[in-house]
Amino acid sequence: METVGKLHLVDLAGSECAKSADGAGKENAAQARERRNINSSLLTLGRVISALRQRDESKGNDAGRIPYRDSKLTRLLQESLGGRCKTVIIATLSPSVLSVDETLSTLNYAQAAHGIQNKPVATSFMKGISAGNGNATSCQGWHEMEVKMQYLNTQVEEAQAALARKHQLYAEATERAEVAETQRDEQAHELDKAIEEVEEAKKMCKVVEECLEETKNRLDLKKYVLAARHTELQGMRAEAIALLGSLTSSMAEGDALHEQLRVRAEAEGEVRVSTQEFEHKTKARITALLQSIQTLGGTLDDRRSCELKIATEVKTAVEAGSEKIENELAAMSGELEKALQLLSEQEEAAEAKEAALRSEEAKAMENTRREMELSLIHI
C-alpha cells in the first residue's frame, strides 16, 4: 500500500484595474483579454467562497449549486475549497495608501474563506499482481478511476440538487397555479357581482332619470305658475297705483272743497256781521226817531200821526229787511250744511274706499306670500 499526496501552489493575482492599466500605457488585445480573464476568475472565486460560506452556515440544508466549473481557477481549487484537502491562504497586504482598494478586497476574500470547513482525507493506492502477465496496476490508473468516481459523484450531487430545485420550482408553480385558479374563480365571482351591480345601477339611473324628468316638468310648471302670478301681481300693483292716484286726486278735490267751504263760511260770517251792524244802526236810528217824536209830543196831532205813520213804515221796512236777511242767512246756512254733509260723505267714501283698497292689497300680498311659500315647500 502506498500513500500519495499532491501539493498545489496557486498564486492568486490581484485584480487588474482598467484605469491603472490604461494609465500605464496603451495595451494590446492580448493584455486586455488576460486582464478580463483574471477579473472573471476572481469574481467566480468570490461567488464560490460565498456559496460555501452559506452552505456551512445552513449546515447543508438547501445549499444550492456551487459554481466550481464557471472558471478554470475554481475548478482547479475545487478540492482545496470545501473538499478533502488541507488549504492555507496567505494574504499579502500593502501599507500604501494607493493600494487601499486591493487591501480591502484581499481582506474580504480572506475573511470569507476563513469560515469554510474542509474535510481532509488520506488517499491510499493498492498495488496488485495480475495472474496472467504479472504486471502491477499503476497508481496512475487508480488515480484516474478515483477522479472519475469523484467526478461522477459530483455530477450526481449536481443532478440531485438540480432535480430538487426543479421539484421545488414545480411545487411552487403548482401552488401558484392553484392560487391563480382560486383568484380567477374569485375574480369571476366578483365580475358577476360587478355585472349585477352595474345592471342594478343602470336600473337605478333609469329611475333617477325618470324622477329627474318628472321633477323638471314640475319645476317648469311651477315656473309658469309663478310667472303668471308675477304678471297678475304686476297688474294688481298697477291697479293699486291707479287707485292710489285716484284717491290722491279725490283727497285733493276734498281739500279744494274744504277751502271753498271755508271761504263761503268766512263770507257768511262777514254777511252776519254786516247784518248785525245794520240792525244795530237801524235800531239806533229808530230809537232816536222815537225819542225825537216823544220830545215833540206836544206838537200837533197831525204831525204826530204823520210821524207815527213814518215810524210804522220805517219799522215795517226794517222788519221786512231783517226778515229777508234772515231768510237769506237761513238759505246760506242750509247750503253750507248740505255742502259740509256732502264733503263729510265724500270723505267717508274716500276713507272706506282707501280702507277697502288697503285690505284688498293686504289680502293679495298675503295670498301671494302663501302661494310662494307653498311653491317653495313643493320644490
mmCIF file of C-alpha atoms in Angstrom:
data_model
loop_
_atom_site.group_PDB
_atom_site.id
_atom_site.type_symbol
_atom_site.label_atom_id
_atom_site.label_comp_id
_atom_site.label_asym_id
_atom_site.label_seq_id
_atom_site.Cartn_x
_atom_site.Cartn_y
_atom_site.Cartn_z
ATOM 1 C CA MET A 1 0.000 0.000 0.000
ATOM 2 C CA GLU A 2 1.277 3.418 -0.966
ATOM 3 C CA THR A 3 0.076 6.795 0.211
ATOM 4 C CA VAL A 4 0.320 9.518 -2.372
ATOM 5 C CA GLY A 5 -0.256 13.250 -1.797
ATOM 6 C CA LYS A 6 -0.374 16.315 -4.009
ATOM 7 C CA LEU A 7 0.744 19.818 -3.299
ATOM 8 C CA HIS A 8 -0.883 22.711 -5.223
ATOM 9 C CA LEU A 9 0.731 26.104 -5.014
ATOM 10 C CA VAL A 10 -1.560 28.746 -6.554
ATOM 11 C CA ASP A 11 -0.668 32.412 -6.798
ATOM 12 C CA LEU A 12 -3.868 34.403 -6.934
ATOM 13 C CA ALA A 13 -3.092 37.506 -8.992
ATOM 14 C CA GLY A 14 -4.502 40.831 -7.840
ATOM 15 C CA SER A 15 -7.431 42.449 -9.580
ATOM 16 C CA GLU A 16 -6.374 44.223 -12.711
ATOM 17 C CA CYS A 17 -7.835 47.707 -12.639
ATOM 18 C CA ALA A 18 -8.753 49.038 -16.054
ATOM 19 C CA LYS A 19 -7.963 52.641 -15.121
ATOM 20 C CA SER A 20 -4.488 51.773 -13.862
ATOM 21 C CA ALA A 21 -3.884 49.658 -16.934
ATOM 22 C CA ASP A 22 -4.971 52.483 -19.211
ATOM 23 C CA GLY A 23 -2.841 54.915 -17.247
ATOM 24 C CA ALA A 24 0.235 52.722 -17.608
ATOM 25 C CA GLY A 25 0.063 52.981 -21.340
ATOM 26 C CA LYS A 26 -1.676 51.698 -24.378
ATOM 27 C CA GLU A 27 -2.269 47.941 -24.056
ATOM 28 C CA ASN A 28 -2.750 45.415 -26.816
ATOM 29 C CA ALA A 29 -5.659 42.997 -27.268
ATOM 30 C CA ALA A 30 -3.891 40.071 -25.550
ATOM 31 C CA GLN A 31 -3.233 42.049 -22.381
ATOM 32 C CA ALA A 32 -6.832 43.281 -22.312
ATOM 33 C CA ARG A 33 -8.108 39.704 -22.721
ATOM 34 C CA GLU A 34 -5.799 38.485 -19.943
ATOM 35 C CA ARG A 35 -6.989 41.249 -17.655
ATOM 36 C CA ARG A 36 -10.632 40.331 -18.314
ATOM 37 C CA ASN A 37 -9.929 36.625 -17.637
ATOM 38 C CA ILE A 38 -8.182 37.424 -14.335
ATOM 39 C CA ASN A 39 -11.069 39.592 -13.153
ATOM 40 C CA SER A 40 -13.627 36.987 -14.251
ATOM 41 C CA SER A 41 -11.760 34.209 -12.388
ATOM 42 C CA LEU A 42 -11.521 36.292 -9.225
ATOM 43 C CA LEU A 43 -15.227 37.138 -9.441
ATOM 44 C CA THR A 44 -16.128 33.436 -9.790
ATOM 45 C CA LEU A 45 -13.829 32.603 -6.853
ATOM 46 C CA GLY A 46 -15.699 35.162 -4.755
ATOM 47 C CA ARG A 47 -19.059 33.553 -5.685
ATOM 48 C CA VAL A 48 -17.735 30.063 -4.817
ATOM 49 C CA ILE A 49 -16.467 31.255 -1.422
ATOM 50 C CA SER A 50 -19.809 32.956 -0.694
ATOM 51 C CA ALA A 51 -21.757 29.815 -1.677
ATOM 52 C CA LEU A 52 -19.546 27.592 0.518
ATOM 53 C CA ARG A 53 -19.924 30.007 3.421
ATOM 54 C CA GLN A 54 -23.698 29.914 3.075
ATOM 55 C CA ARG A 55 -23.657 26.108 2.866
ATOM 56 C CA ASP A 56 -21.618 25.821 6.048
ATOM 57 C CA GLU A 57 -23.853 28.313 7.852
ATOM 58 C CA SER A 58 -27.040 26.476 6.758
ATOM 59 C CA LYS A 59 -25.412 23.110 7.629
ATOM 60 C CA GLY A 60 -26.036 21.572 4.215
ATOM 61 C CA ASN A 61 -29.757 22.408 4.060
ATOM 62 C CA ASP A 62 -30.659 23.695 0.572
ATOM 63 C CA ALA A 63 -27.051 24.556 -0.239
ATOM 64 C CA GLY A 64 -27.701 25.035 -3.956
ATOM 65 C CA ARG A 65 -25.191 24.788 -6.730
ATOM 66 C CA ILE A 66 -21.520 25.653 -6.099
ATOM 67 C CA PRO A 67 -20.187 27.227 -9.355
ATOM 68 C CA TYR A 68 -16.832 25.377 -9.471
ATOM 69 C CA ARG A 69 -16.983 24.885 -13.241
ATOM 70 C CA ASP A 70 -17.553 28.535 -14.139
ATOM 71 C CA SER A 71 -13.802 29.163 -14.380
ATOM 72 C CA LYS A 72 -10.547 27.209 -14.578
ATOM 73 C CA LEU A 73 -9.303 28.668 -11.296
ATOM 74 C CA THR A 74 -12.264 27.430 -9.225
ATOM 75 C CA ARG A 75 -12.194 24.030 -10.996
ATOM 76 C CA LEU A 76 -8.554 23.653 -10.042
ATOM 77 C CA LEU A 77 -9.236 24.716 -6.430
ATOM 78 C CA GLN A 78 -12.333 22.506 -6.030
ATOM 79 C CA GLU A 79 -10.658 20.118 -3.586
ATOM 80 C CA SER A 80 -8.975 22.967 -1.721
ATOM 81 C CA LEU A 81 -12.235 24.882 -1.157
ATOM 82 C CA GLY A 82 -14.664 22.746 0.855
ATOM 83 C CA GLY A 83 -13.100 19.483 -0.360
ATOM 84 C CA ARG A 84 -10.749 16.826 1.024
ATOM 85 C CA CYS A 85 -7.519 18.829 1.024
ATOM 86 C CA LYS A 86 -5.802 20.982 3.598
ATOM 87 C CA THR A 87 -5.715 24.610 2.464
ATOM 88 C CA VAL A 88 -3.631 27.513 3.665
ATOM 89 C CA ILE A 89 -4.313 31.026 2.441
ATOM 90 C CA ILE A 90 -1.594 33.644 2.777
ATOM 91 C CA ALA A 91 -2.969 37.169 2.318
ATOM 92 C CA THR A 92 -0.326 39.693 1.371
ATOM 93 C CA LEU A 93 -1.208 43.305 2.113
ATOM 94 C CA SER A 94 0.395 46.611 1.292
ATOM 95 C CA PRO A 95 0.604 49.521 3.762
ATOM 96 C CA SER A 96 0.493 52.009 0.895
ATOM 97 C CA VAL A 97 -2.463 54.360 0.642
ATOM 98 C CA LEU A 98 -2.532 53.810 -3.104
ATOM 99 C CA SER A 99 -3.427 50.116 -2.584
ATOM 100 C CA VAL A 100 -6.343 50.561 -0.219
ATOM 101 C CA ASP A 101 -8.890 49.022 -2.608
ATOM 102 C CA GLU A 102 -6.739 45.911 -3.235
ATOM 103 C CA THR A 103 -6.041 45.557 0.501
ATOM 104 C CA LEU A 104 -9.780 45.675 1.377
ATOM 105 C CA SER A 105 -10.612 43.188 -1.383
ATOM 106 C CA THR A 106 -7.932 40.777 -0.149
ATOM 107 C CA LEU A 107 -9.112 41.035 3.461
ATOM 108 C CA ASN A 108 -12.722 40.387 2.352
ATOM 109 C CA TYR A 109 -11.600 37.256 0.484
ATOM 110 C CA ALA A 110 -9.573 36.022 3.480
ATOM 111 C CA GLN A 111 -12.427 36.669 5.924
ATOM 112 C CA ALA A 112 -14.916 34.845 3.713
ATOM 113 C CA ALA A 113 -12.563 31.891 3.125
ATOM 114 C CA HIS A 114 -11.762 31.631 6.847
ATOM 115 C CA GLY A 115 -15.251 30.277 7.558
ATOM 116 C CA ILE A 116 -15.003 27.418 5.018
ATOM 117 C CA GLN A 117 -14.565 23.966 6.559
ATOM 118 C CA ASN A 118 -12.625 21.303 4.632
ATOM 119 C CA LYS A 119 -12.643 17.582 5.369
ATOM 120 C CA PRO A 120 -9.105 16.251 4.685
ATOM 121 C CA VAL A 121 -8.971 12.516 3.725
ATOM 122 C CA ALA A 122 -5.818 10.435 3.227
ATOM 123 C CA THR A 123 -5.697 8.686 -0.160
ATOM 124 C CA SER A 124 -4.026 5.287 -0.481
ATOM 125 C CA PHE A 125 -3.403 3.083 -3.506
ATOM 126 C CA MET A 126 -3.127 -0.699 -3.619
ATOM 127 C CA LYS A 127 -0.557 -2.477 -5.822
ATOM 128 C CA GLY A 128 -1.570 -5.872 -7.124
ATOM 129 C CA ILE A 129 -0.131 -8.523 -9.449
ATOM 130 C CA SER A 130 -2.319 -9.995 -12.141
ATOM 131 C CA ALA A 131 -2.449 -13.764 -12.640
ATOM 132 C CA GLY A 132 -1.757 -13.678 -16.353
ATOM 133 C CA ASN A 133 1.188 -11.489 -17.017
ATOM 134 C CA GLY A 134 2.288 -10.473 -13.505
ATOM 135 C CA ASN A 135 2.262 -6.760 -14.279
ATOM 136 C CA ALA A 136 1.092 -4.468 -11.443
ATOM 137 C CA THR A 137 -1.608 -1.904 -11.969
ATOM 138 C CA SER A 138 -0.202 1.547 -11.971
ATOM 139 C CA CYS A 139 -1.025 4.157 -9.431
ATOM 140 C CA GLN A 140 -1.923 6.496 -12.270
ATOM 141 C CA GLY A 141 -4.814 4.266 -13.409
ATOM 142 C CA TRP A 142 -6.090 4.026 -9.863
ATOM 143 C CA HIS A 143 -5.950 7.763 -9.505
ATOM 144 C CA GLU A 144 -7.828 8.237 -12.766
ATOM 145 C CA MET A 145 -10.547 5.864 -11.594
ATOM 146 C CA GLU A 146 -10.796 7.772 -8.334
ATOM 147 C CA VAL A 147 -11.013 11.087 -10.194
ATOM 148 C CA LYS A 148 -13.718 9.681 -12.446
ATOM 149 C CA MET A 149 -15.600 8.382 -9.410
ATOM 150 C CA GLN A 150 -15.305 11.773 -7.763
ATOM 151 C CA TYR A 151 -16.450 13.454 -10.972
ATOM 152 C CA LEU A 152 -19.458 11.116 -11.200
ATOM 153 C CA ASN A 153 -20.304 11.770 -7.550
ATOM 154 C CA THR A 154 -20.120 15.492 -8.232
ATOM 155 C CA GLN A 155 -22.379 15.108 -11.255
ATOM 156 C CA VAL A 156 -24.842 13.063 -9.197
ATOM 157 C CA GLU A 157 -24.860 15.684 -6.475
ATOM 158 C CA GLU A 158 -25.378 18.443 -9.016
ATOM 159 C CA ALA A 159 -28.126 16.423 -10.711
ATOM 160 C CA GLN A 160 -29.819 15.786 -7.375
ATOM 161 C CA ALA A 161 -29.560 19.483 -6.496
ATOM 162 C CA ALA A 162 -30.961 20.419 -9.918
ATOM 163 C CA LEU A 163 -33.758 17.841 -9.505
ATOM 164 C CA ALA A 164 -34.549 19.219 -6.045
ATOM 165 C CA ARG A 165 -34.635 22.724 -7.443
ATOM 166 C CA LYS A 166 -36.884 21.623 -10.294
ATOM 167 C CA HIS A 167 -39.137 19.773 -7.870
ATOM 168 C CA GLN A 168 -39.285 22.862 -5.702
ATOM 169 C CA LEU A 169 -39.978 25.030 -8.761
ATOM 170 C CA TYR A 170 -42.677 22.570 -9.861
ATOM 171 C CA ALA A 171 -44.267 22.674 -6.393
ATOM 172 C CA GLU A 172 -44.108 26.461 -6.370
ATOM 173 C CA ALA A 173 -45.557 26.587 -9.896
ATOM 174 C CA THR A 174 -48.341 24.184 -8.856
ATOM 175 C CA GLU A 175 -49.079 26.275 -5.793
ATOM 176 C CA ARG A 176 -49.059 29.453 -7.886
ATOM 177 C CA ALA A 177 -51.373 27.777 -10.413
ATOM 178 C CA GLU A 178 -53.783 26.765 -7.628
ATOM 179 C CA VAL A 179 -53.638 30.283 -6.176
ATOM 180 C CA ALA A 180 -54.182 31.710 -9.674
ATOM 181 C CA GLU A 181 -57.169 29.407 -10.235
ATOM 182 C CA THR A 182 -58.612 30.436 -6.866
ATOM 183 C CA GLN A 183 -58.039 34.078 -7.704
ATOM 184 C CA ARG A 184 -59.584 33.519 -11.132
ATOM 185 C CA ASP A 185 -62.697 31.964 -9.560
ATOM 186 C CA GLU A 186 -62.893 34.797 -7.043
ATOM 187 C CA GLN A 187 -62.422 37.375 -9.776
ATOM 188 C CA ALA A 188 -65.096 35.646 -11.904
ATOM 189 C CA HIS A 189 -67.468 35.743 -8.922
ATOM 190 C CA GLU A 190 -66.573 39.388 -8.316
ATOM 191 C CA LEU A 191 -67.078 40.076 -12.027
ATOM 192 C CA ASP A 192 -70.551 38.518 -11.880
ATOM 193 C CA LYS A 193 -71.352 40.594 -8.799
ATOM 194 C CA ALA A 194 -69.993 43.679 -10.519
ATOM 195 C CA ILE A 195 -72.155 42.966 -13.604
ATOM 196 C CA GLU A 196 -75.225 42.563 -11.377
ATOM 197 C CA GLU A 197 -74.349 45.777 -9.543
ATOM 198 C CA VAL A 198 -73.907 47.560 -12.878
ATOM 199 C CA GLU A 199 -77.324 46.314 -14.030
ATOM 200 C CA GLU A 200 -78.888 47.478 -10.769
ATOM 201 C CA ALA A 201 -77.061 50.786 -11.086
ATOM 202 C CA LYS A 202 -78.421 51.150 -14.644
ATOM 203 C CA LYS A 203 -81.944 50.489 -13.375
ATOM 204 C CA MET A 204 -81.437 52.982 -10.560
ATOM 205 C CA CYS A 205 -80.069 55.512 -13.052
ATOM 206 C CA LYS A 206 -83.137 54.986 -15.248
ATOM 207 C CA VAL A 207 -85.460 55.501 -12.263
ATOM 208 C CA VAL A 208 -83.484 58.562 -11.199
ATOM 209 C CA GLU A 209 -83.661 59.947 -14.735
ATOM 210 C CA GLU A 210 -87.449 59.452 -14.769
ATOM 211 C CA CYS A 211 -87.745 61.156 -11.370
ATOM 212 C CA LEU A 212 -85.485 63.938 -12.613
ATOM 213 C CA GLU A 213 -87.609 64.396 -15.737
ATOM 214 C CA GLU A 214 -90.786 64.483 -13.656
ATOM 215 C CA THR A 215 -89.200 66.948 -11.243
ATOM 216 C CA LYS A 216 -88.067 69.043 -14.186
ATOM 217 C CA ASN A 217 -91.631 69.096 -15.583
ATOM 218 C CA ARG A 218 -92.994 70.079 -12.169
ATOM 219 C CA LEU A 219 -90.374 72.778 -11.902
ATOM 220 C CA ASP A 220 -91.299 74.130 -15.350
ATOM 221 C CA LEU A 221 -94.990 74.116 -14.357
ATOM 222 C CA LYS A 222 -94.182 75.927 -11.115
ATOM 223 C CA LYS A 223 -92.073 78.426 -13.020
ATOM 224 C CA TYR A 224 -95.000 79.029 -15.393
ATOM 225 C CA VAL A 225 -97.416 79.436 -12.467
ATOM 226 C CA LEU A 226 -95.009 81.774 -10.703
ATOM 227 C CA ALA A 227 -94.591 83.812 -13.904
ATOM 228 C CA ALA A 228 -98.403 84.038 -14.271
ATOM 229 C CA ARG A 229 -98.766 85.042 -10.636
ATOM 230 C CA HIS A 230 -95.978 87.566 -11.044
ATOM 231 C CA THR A 231 -97.806 89.032 -14.049
ATOM 232 C CA GLU A 232 -101.066 89.084 -12.057
ATOM 233 C CA LEU A 233 -99.281 90.777 -9.157
ATOM 234 C CA GLN A 234 -97.853 93.340 -11.553
ATOM 235 C CA GLY A 235 -101.392 94.044 -12.820
ATOM 236 C CA MET A 236 -102.749 94.289 -9.274
ATOM 237 C CA ARG A 237 -99.866 96.571 -8.351
ATOM 238 C CA ALA A 238 -100.652 98.784 -11.354
ATOM 239 C CA GLU A 239 -104.352 98.858 -10.317
ATOM 240 C CA ALA A 240 -103.327 99.718 -6.741
ATOM 241 C CA ILE A 241 -101.127 102.524 -8.037
ATOM 242 C CA ALA A 242 -104.041 103.789 -10.159
ATOM 243 C CA LEU A 243 -106.392 103.591 -7.148
ATOM 244 C CA LEU A 244 -103.857 105.449 -5.032
ATOM 245 C CA GLY A 245 -103.666 108.109 -7.747
ATOM 246 C CA SER A 246 -107.426 108.430 -7.851
ATOM 247 C CA LEU A 247 -107.506 108.550 -4.041
ATOM 248 C CA THR A 248 -104.866 111.274 -4.082
ATOM 249 C CA SER A 249 -106.869 113.237 -6.631
ATOM 250 C CA SER A 250 -110.044 112.726 -4.521
ATOM 251 C CA MET A 251 -108.209 113.979 -1.460
ATOM 252 C CA ALA A 252 -107.006 116.986 -3.465
ATOM 253 C CA GLU A 253 -110.598 117.654 -4.582
ATOM 254 C CA GLY A 254 -111.765 117.300 -0.944
ATOM 255 C CA ASP A 255 -109.125 119.811 0.141
ATOM 256 C CA ALA A 256 -110.297 122.200 -2.568
ATOM 257 C CA LEU A 257 -113.912 121.718 -1.460
ATOM 258 C CA HIS A 258 -112.872 122.348 2.157
ATOM 259 C CA GLU A 259 -111.197 125.539 1.016
ATOM 260 C CA GLN A 260 -114.345 126.644 -0.829
ATOM 261 C CA LEU A 261 -116.487 125.880 2.210
ATOM 262 C CA ARG A 262 -114.092 127.816 4.410
ATOM 263 C CA VAL A 263 -114.246 130.817 2.056
ATOM 264 C CA ARG A 264 -118.042 130.573 1.984
ATOM 265 C CA ALA A 265 -118.178 130.361 5.775
ATOM 266 C CA GLU A 266 -115.979 133.453 6.046
ATOM 267 C CA ALA A 267 -118.294 135.267 3.602
ATOM 268 C CA GLU A 268 -121.339 134.227 5.588
ATOM 269 C CA GLY A 269 -119.641 135.482 8.762
ATOM 270 C CA GLU A 270 -118.965 138.813 7.123
ATOM 271 C CA VAL A 271 -122.627 138.978 5.985
ATOM 272 C CA ARG A 272 -123.804 138.213 9.503
ATOM 273 C CA VAL A 273 -121.541 140.922 10.943
ATOM 274 C CA SER A 274 -122.742 143.483 8.400
ATOM 275 C CA THR A 275 -126.394 142.482 9.048
ATOM 276 C CA GLN A 276 -125.932 142.844 12.782
ATOM 277 C CA GLU A 277 -124.284 146.241 12.290
ATOM 278 C CA PHE A 278 -127.135 147.338 10.013
ATOM 279 C CA GLU A 279 -129.665 146.106 12.554
ATOM 280 C CA HIS A 280 -127.930 147.963 15.369
ATOM 281 C CA LYS A 281 -127.721 151.112 13.303
ATOM 282 C CA THR A 282 -131.363 150.817 12.276
ATOM 283 C CA LYS A 283 -132.462 150.229 15.866
ATOM 284 C CA ALA A 284 -130.357 153.198 16.961
ATOM 285 C CA ARG A 285 -131.991 155.392 14.334
ATOM 286 C CA ILE A 286 -135.451 154.178 15.247
ATOM 287 C CA THR A 287 -134.716 154.799 18.890
ATOM 288 C CA ALA A 288 -133.502 158.292 18.050
ATOM 289 C CA LEU A 289 -136.603 158.909 15.947
ATOM 290 C CA LEU A 290 -138.833 157.673 18.728
ATOM 291 C CA GLN A 291 -137.042 159.901 21.216
ATOM 292 C CA SER A 292 -137.381 162.850 18.865
ATOM 293 C CA ILE A 293 -141.057 162.005 18.372
ATOM 294 C CA GLN A 294 -141.622 161.717 22.111
ATOM 295 C CA THR A 295 -139.742 165.017 22.587
ATOM 296 C CA LEU A 296 -142.008 166.657 20.086
ATOM 297 C CA GLY A 297 -145.094 165.036 21.653
ATOM 298 C CA GLY A 298 -146.665 168.348 22.281
ATOM 299 C CA THR A 299 -146.821 169.236 18.632
ATOM 300 C CA LEU A 300 -149.772 168.863 16.507
ATOM 301 C CA ASP A 301 -151.652 165.615 16.237
ATOM 302 C CA ASP A 302 -151.254 165.639 12.512
ATOM 303 C CA ARG A 303 -147.551 165.816 12.834
ATOM 304 C CA ARG A 304 -147.640 163.032 15.433
ATOM 305 C CA SER A 305 -149.818 160.881 13.291
ATOM 306 C CA CYS A 306 -147.559 161.593 10.367
ATOM 307 C CA GLU A 307 -144.518 160.688 12.407
ATOM 308 C CA LEU A 308 -146.241 157.554 13.690
ATOM 309 C CA LYS A 309 -147.069 156.629 10.138
ATOM 310 C CA ILE A 310 -143.479 157.256 9.126
ATOM 311 C CA ALA A 311 -142.238 155.225 12.098
ATOM 312 C CA THR A 312 -144.632 152.439 11.270
ATOM 313 C CA GLU A 313 -143.468 152.415 7.674
ATOM 314 C CA VAL A 314 -139.848 152.516 8.756
ATOM 315 C CA LYS A 315 -140.435 149.715 11.256
ATOM 316 C CA THR A 316 -142.267 147.729 8.625
ATOM 317 C CA ALA A 317 -139.430 148.274 6.187
ATOM 318 C CA VAL A 318 -136.873 147.369 8.841
ATOM 319 C CA GLU A 319 -138.730 144.206 9.789
ATOM 320 C CA ALA A 320 -139.165 143.274 6.142
ATOM 321 C CA GLY A 321 -135.429 143.848 5.530
ATOM 322 C CA SER A 322 -134.394 141.924 8.585
ATOM 323 C CA GLU A 323 -136.759 139.049 7.670
ATOM 324 C CA LYS A 324 -135.302 138.943 4.158
ATOM 325 C CA ILE A 325 -131.760 138.960 5.538
ATOM 326 C CA GLU A 326 -132.649 136.177 7.965
ATOM 327 C CA ASN A 327 -134.178 134.142 5.131
ATOM 328 C CA GLU A 328 -131.037 134.594 3.054
ATOM 329 C CA LEU A 329 -128.884 133.672 6.038
ATOM 330 C CA ALA A 330 -131.027 130.573 6.656
ATOM 331 C CA ALA A 331 -130.744 129.585 2.997
ATOM 332 C CA MET A 332 -126.995 130.137 3.033
ATOM 333 C CA SER A 333 -126.623 128.146 6.273
ATOM 334 C CA GLY A 334 -128.722 125.304 4.745
ATOM 335 C CA GLU A 335 -126.497 125.262 1.665
ATOM 336 C CA LEU A 336 -123.461 125.352 3.908
ATOM 337 C CA GLU A 337 -124.755 122.390 5.936
ATOM 338 C CA LYS A 338 -125.528 120.482 2.743
ATOM 339 C CA ALA A 339 -122.032 121.204 1.441
ATOM 340 C CA LEU A 340 -120.481 120.112 4.748
ATOM 341 C CA GLN A 341 -122.606 116.946 4.768
ATOM 342 C CA LEU A 342 -121.628 116.203 1.150
ATOM 343 C CA LEU A 343 -117.961 116.795 1.998
ATOM 344 C CA SER A 344 -118.198 114.506 5.038
ATOM 345 C CA GLU A 345 -119.902 111.839 2.901
ATOM 346 C CA GLN A 346 -117.170 112.146 0.273
ATOM 347 C CA GLU A 347 -114.511 111.906 2.968
ATOM 348 C CA GLU A 348 -116.195 108.821 4.462
ATOM 349 C CA ALA A 349 -116.496 107.255 0.992
ATOM 350 C CA ALA A 350 -112.846 108.038 0.259
ATOM 351 C CA GLU A 351 -111.782 106.575 3.617
ATOM 352 C CA ALA A 352 -113.920 103.462 3.044
ATOM 353 C CA LYS A 353 -112.514 103.112 -0.465
ATOM 354 C CA GLU A 354 -108.981 103.543 0.811
ATOM 355 C CA ALA A 355 -109.585 101.002 3.623
ATOM 356 C CA ALA A 356 -111.080 98.531 1.121
ATOM 357 C CA LEU A 357 -108.141 99.094 -1.229
ATOM 358 C CA ARG A 358 -105.655 98.539 1.601
ATOM 359 C CA SER A 359 -107.452 95.394 2.761
ATOM 360 C CA GLU A 360 -107.538 94.056 -0.808
ATOM 361 C CA GLU A 361 -103.848 94.833 -1.260
ATOM 362 C CA ALA A 362 -103.026 93.165 2.083
ATOM 363 C CA LYS A 363 -105.113 90.115 1.114
ATOM 364 C CA ALA A 364 -103.408 89.940 -2.287
ATOM 365 C CA MET A 365 -99.958 90.212 -0.696
ATOM 366 C CA GLU A 366 -100.885 87.556 1.907
ATOM 367 C CA ASN A 367 -102.212 85.196 -0.795
ATOM 368 C CA THR A 368 -99.110 85.749 -2.897
ATOM 369 C CA ARG A 369 -96.862 85.081 0.097
ATOM 370 C CA ARG A 370 -98.771 81.879 0.934
ATOM 371 C CA GLU A 371 -98.629 80.672 -2.666
ATOM 372 C CA MET A 372 -94.890 81.371 -2.851
ATOM 373 C CA GLU A 373 -94.340 79.522 0.453
ATOM 374 C CA LEU A 374 -96.393 76.553 -0.826
ATOM 375 C CA SER A 375 -94.465 76.526 -4.112
ATOM 376 C CA LEU A 376 -91.152 76.674 -2.226
ATOM 377 C CA ILE A 377 -92.327 73.828 0.046
ATOM 378 C CA HIS A 378 -93.286 71.729 -3.024
ATOM 379 C CA ILE A 379 -89.901 72.480 -4.597
#
